Coordinates of C-alpha atoms in Angstrom, one line a residue:
M495 CA 0.0 0.1 -0.1
A496 CA 1.0 3.5 -0.9
A497 CA 2.0 6.1 1.5
D498 CA -0.3 9.3 1.3
S499 CA 1.7 12.4 2.2
S500 CA -1.4 14.0 3.4
S501 CA -1.2 11.7 6.5
A502 CA 2.1 13.4 8.0
S503 CA 1.7 16.1 10.4
P504 CA 1.9 19.7 9.4
T505 CA 5.5 21.5 9.6
G506 CA 6.4 22.0 13.1
A507 CA 3.9 19.4 14.7
I508 CA 6.4 16.5 14.4
A509 CA 8.9 18.1 16.4
T510 CA 6.4 19.0 19.1
N511 CA 4.8 15.6 19.2
I512 CA 8.5 13.9 19.8
A513 CA 9.0 16.4 22.6
Q514 CA 5.9 15.6 24.2
I515 CA 6.6 11.8 23.7
R516 CA 10.0 12.2 25.4
D517 CA 8.4 14.0 28.3
R518 CA 6.1 11.1 28.9
I519 CA 8.9 8.7 28.6
A520 CA 10.9 10.5 31.3
A521 CA 7.8 10.4 33.5
A522 CA 7.3 6.5 32.8
C523 CA 11.0 6.1 33.8
A524 CA 10.7 7.9 36.9
R525 CA 7.7 6.0 38.0
A526 CA 9.5 2.7 37.3
N527 CA 12.8 4.1 39.0
R528 CA 14.7 3.9 35.8
Q529 CA 17.0 6.6 34.0
A530 CA 15.1 8.1 31.1
T531 CA 18.2 7.2 28.9
A532 CA 17.6 3.6 29.4
V533 CA 14.6 3.8 26.9
E534 CA 15.3 4.7 23.3
L535 CA 12.5 6.3 21.1
M536 CA 12.1 4.4 17.6
A537 CA 9.8 6.6 15.3
V538 CA 7.7 4.1 13.3
S539 CA 7.5 6.0 9.8
K540 CA 5.5 3.3 7.8
M541 CA 3.3 4.6 5.1
H542 CA 4.7 8.2 5.8
P543 CA 6.7 10.1 3.1
A544 CA 10.3 10.6 3.3
S545 CA 9.9 14.4 4.2
A546 CA 8.2 13.3 7.7
L547 CA 11.5 11.2 8.3
L548 CA 13.6 14.0 7.5
E549 CA 11.6 16.3 10.0
A550 CA 11.7 13.8 12.8
A551 CA 15.6 13.5 12.2
A552 CA 16.0 17.2 12.4
A553 CA 14.0 17.0 15.7
G554 CA 16.7 14.5 17.1
I555 CA 15.2 11.1 16.0
T556 CA 18.0 8.8 15.2
L557 CA 16.0 5.3 15.3
F558 CA 13.3 4.7 12.8
G559 CA 11.1 1.7 12.0
E560 CA 9.8 0.5 8.6
N561 CA 7.6 -2.3 7.9
R562 CA 8.2 -3.1 4.3
V563 CA 11.1 -3.8 2.2
Q564 CA 9.7 -2.3 -1.1
E565 CA 8.2 0.7 0.7
F566 CA 11.5 2.0 2.3
A567 CA 13.6 1.0 -0.8
S568 CA 11.3 3.7 -2.7
K569 CA 12.2 6.4 0.2
K570 CA 15.8 5.6 0.7
L571 CA 17.1 7.7 -2.2
E572 CA 15.3 10.9 -0.8
L573 CA 17.0 10.2 2.6
M574 CA 20.7 10.2 1.8
G575 CA 21.2 13.4 3.9
L576 CA 19.7 11.8 7.3
P577 CA 22.7 11.7 9.3
A578 CA 23.5 15.3 8.8
G579 CA 20.0 16.2 9.5
T580 CA 20.2 15.2 13.2
T581 CA 20.5 17.6 15.9
D582 CA 23.5 15.9 17.3
H583 CA 24.8 14.6 13.9
S584 CA 24.6 11.0 15.2
P585 CA 24.1 8.4 12.4
V586 CA 20.6 7.6 11.9
V587 CA 19.6 3.8 12.0
I588 CA 16.6 2.6 10.0
C589 CA 15.3 -1.0 11.3
M590 CA 13.0 -3.5 9.7
I591 CA 10.3 -4.2 12.1
G592 CA 7.7 -5.8 9.8
H593 CA 7.4 -9.6 9.0
L594 CA 10.1 -10.2 6.6
Q595 CA 9.8 -13.0 4.0
T596 CA 12.9 -15.3 3.3
N597 CA 13.1 -14.2 -0.4
K598 CA 13.4 -10.6 0.6
A599 CA 16.3 -11.2 2.9
R600 CA 19.0 -10.2 0.7
R601 CA 17.4 -6.8 -0.2
A602 CA 16.5 -6.4 3.5
A603 CA 20.2 -6.9 4.5
E604 CA 21.0 -4.1 1.8
L605 CA 18.7 -1.5 2.9
F606 CA 18.3 -1.9 6.5
D607 CA 20.9 -1.2 9.5
E608 CA 19.1 -3.6 11.8
I609 CA 16.5 -6.3 11.5
H610 CA 14.0 -6.3 14.7
S611 CA 11.6 -9.1 13.3
L612 CA 13.9 -12.1 13.0
D613 CA 11.4 -15.2 13.5
S614 CA 12.8 -18.3 12.0
L615 CA 16.0 -20.0 11.7
S616 CA 15.8 -20.2 7.7
L617 CA 15.3 -16.5 7.7
A618 CA 18.5 -15.9 9.9
E619 CA 20.6 -18.1 7.8
K620 CA 19.4 -16.0 4.6
L621 CA 20.3 -12.9 6.5
N622 CA 23.7 -14.2 7.4
E623 CA 24.6 -15.3 4.3
A624 CA 23.5 -11.9 2.6
A625 CA 25.3 -9.9 5.4
I626 CA 28.5 -11.7 4.8
S627 CA 28.3 -10.9 1.3
L628 CA 27.6 -7.2 2.0
N629 CA 30.5 -7.3 4.4
K630 CA 28.5 -5.9 7.4
K631 CA 27.3 -6.9 11.0
L632 CA 23.5 -7.2 11.1
P633 CA 22.1 -6.7 14.5
V634 CA 18.8 -8.4 15.1
L635 CA 15.8 -8.7 17.7
L636 CA 13.9 -11.8 17.9
E637 CA 10.1 -11.4 17.4
I638 CA 8.3 -13.3 20.1
K639 CA 4.4 -14.2 19.7
L640 CA 2.7 -14.1 22.9
S641 CA -0.7 -13.6 21.5
H642 CA -3.1 -16.2 19.9
E643 CA -4.2 -13.8 17.1
P644 CA -3.6 -15.8 13.7
A645 CA -2.4 -12.7 12.0
K646 CA 0.5 -12.2 14.2
T647 CA 3.7 -13.6 13.4
G648 CA 6.7 -14.6 15.6
L649 CA 8.4 -17.4 17.3
L650 CA 6.3 -19.0 20.2
P651 CA 8.0 -18.8 23.7
N652 CA 9.8 -22.2 24.6
S653 CA 9.0 -23.4 21.1
P654 CA 11.6 -25.9 19.4
D655 CA 11.9 -23.3 16.6
L656 CA 12.9 -20.6 19.1
Q657 CA 15.6 -23.1 20.8
A658 CA 16.8 -24.1 17.4
L659 CA 17.5 -20.7 16.4
L660 CA 19.1 -19.6 19.6
E661 CA 21.5 -22.5 19.4
S662 CA 22.3 -21.7 15.8
L663 CA 23.0 -17.9 16.3
P664 CA 26.5 -18.5 17.4
S665 CA 27.5 -20.2 14.2
L666 CA 26.0 -17.3 12.0
P667 CA 28.8 -14.8 12.5
A668 CA 27.2 -11.8 10.5
L669 CA 24.4 -11.7 12.9
E670 CA 24.5 -10.0 16.3
L671 CA 21.7 -10.7 18.6
R672 CA 20.3 -7.7 20.6
G673 CA 17.2 -8.8 22.2
L674 CA 13.6 -9.6 21.8
M675 CA 10.5 -7.9 20.5
T676 CA 6.8 -8.3 20.7
V677 CA 3.3 -6.9 19.5
P678 CA 0.5 -7.6 21.9
P679 CA -2.9 -7.6 21.1
W680 CA -4.3 -4.0 20.6
D681 CA -6.6 -2.8 23.3
E682 CA -7.9 0.7 24.2
D683 CA -7.0 0.0 27.9
A684 CA -3.1 0.1 28.0
E685 CA -3.0 -2.0 31.1
A686 CA -4.4 -5.0 29.0
A687 CA -0.9 -5.2 27.6
R688 CA 1.0 -5.5 30.7
P689 CA 0.9 -9.0 31.0
Y690 CA 2.4 -9.5 27.7
F691 CA 5.1 -7.1 28.3
R692 CA 5.9 -9.0 31.6
Q693 CA 5.9 -12.2 29.9
L694 CA 8.5 -10.9 27.4
R695 CA 10.6 -9.5 30.3
E696 CA 10.5 -12.8 32.2
L697 CA 11.1 -14.8 29.1
R698 CA 14.2 -12.7 28.4
E699 CA 15.4 -13.4 31.9
T700 CA 15.0 -17.2 31.5
L701 CA 16.6 -17.1 28.0
A702 CA 19.7 -15.1 29.2
Q703 CA 20.3 -17.7 31.8
Q704 CA 20.2 -20.6 29.1
H705 CA 22.2 -18.9 26.6
P706 CA 24.7 -16.9 28.6
C707 CA 26.9 -16.3 25.3
L708 CA 24.0 -14.6 23.5
N709 CA 23.1 -10.8 24.3
F710 CA 19.5 -10.3 25.3
E711 CA 19.7 -6.6 26.4
D712 CA 17.1 -5.0 24.4
L713 CA 13.3 -5.3 24.8
S714 CA 11.3 -3.6 22.0
M715 CA 8.0 -3.5 23.3
G716 CA 5.4 -0.5 23.5
M717 CA 3.7 1.7 20.9
T718 CA 1.6 4.6 20.9
N719 CA -1.3 3.3 23.0
D720 CA 0.8 1.5 25.6
F721 CA 4.3 2.6 25.5
E722 CA 4.3 3.9 29.2
V723 CA 3.1 0.6 30.5
A724 CA 5.8 -1.2 28.6
I725 CA 8.5 1.0 30.1
E726 CA 7.2 0.1 33.6
E727 CA 7.8 -3.5 32.6
G728 CA 11.3 -2.8 31.3
S729 CA 11.2 -1.7 27.6
T730 CA 14.3 -0.4 26.2
I731 CA 12.7 0.5 22.9
V732 CA 9.5 1.9 22.2
R733 CA 8.1 2.1 18.6
I734 CA 5.7 5.1 18.3
G735 CA 4.2 6.2 14.9
T736 CA 0.9 7.7 15.2
A737 CA 1.7 10.0 18.1
I738 CA 4.9 11.4 16.2
F739 CA 3.5 11.3 12.4
G740 CA -0.4 11.5 13.0
K741 CA -2.8 8.8 11.4
R742 CA -1.7 6.9 8.4
S743 CA -4.1 6.6 5.4
Y744 CA -4.5 3.2 4.4
K745 CA -5.6 2.5 0.6

């Protein structure tokens, strides 16, 4: 589905939205006795134009999330100036956060700096092969499916598939595990997501004990509707789209 530029916030609104989100992140961290710097803000820019990404980068965002290989490929040429557009001149990191098919692994490894939706050993092997050929190290997060929604993708906790992937990661030298990601069922009540966030944190603790040679530092959980609850449950990356860029137009 194509992006509609009319869905982006008007000039100046994106920077204001980002400042408000950062204030809310700091408040949630204070309630949880955490440092605000422990939580990274990812701007989810799927279905928004490159101009919206540039505006967010100018307001200090250095981490972006995109859902589709083809959509981001069409934006990338317009984003060549992103690193210089940030307020502190930090490099901008673009992450793949949507479901990734194995036949698109090569293109994803070329386009994205990190893959936050790794959900199978076969995909890991394809990404590793592509990254080796590109002479790059590819940070990854494992997507964990905690809900029973048929449309959701991800590895089931404690499943043979998850264990097989974890056991194989040390032999995939171009991939660098950074942690776990999940998407709970949407609910107007943010508290409804808390059990899912808590389950992911507990799973991270179990897996870290079982696989001490792997890095499980990051927990990517929490979106516009529930990110404050996610922070209280230990999130290190919150993925915010609508509250930064406005509503998306789906065609």
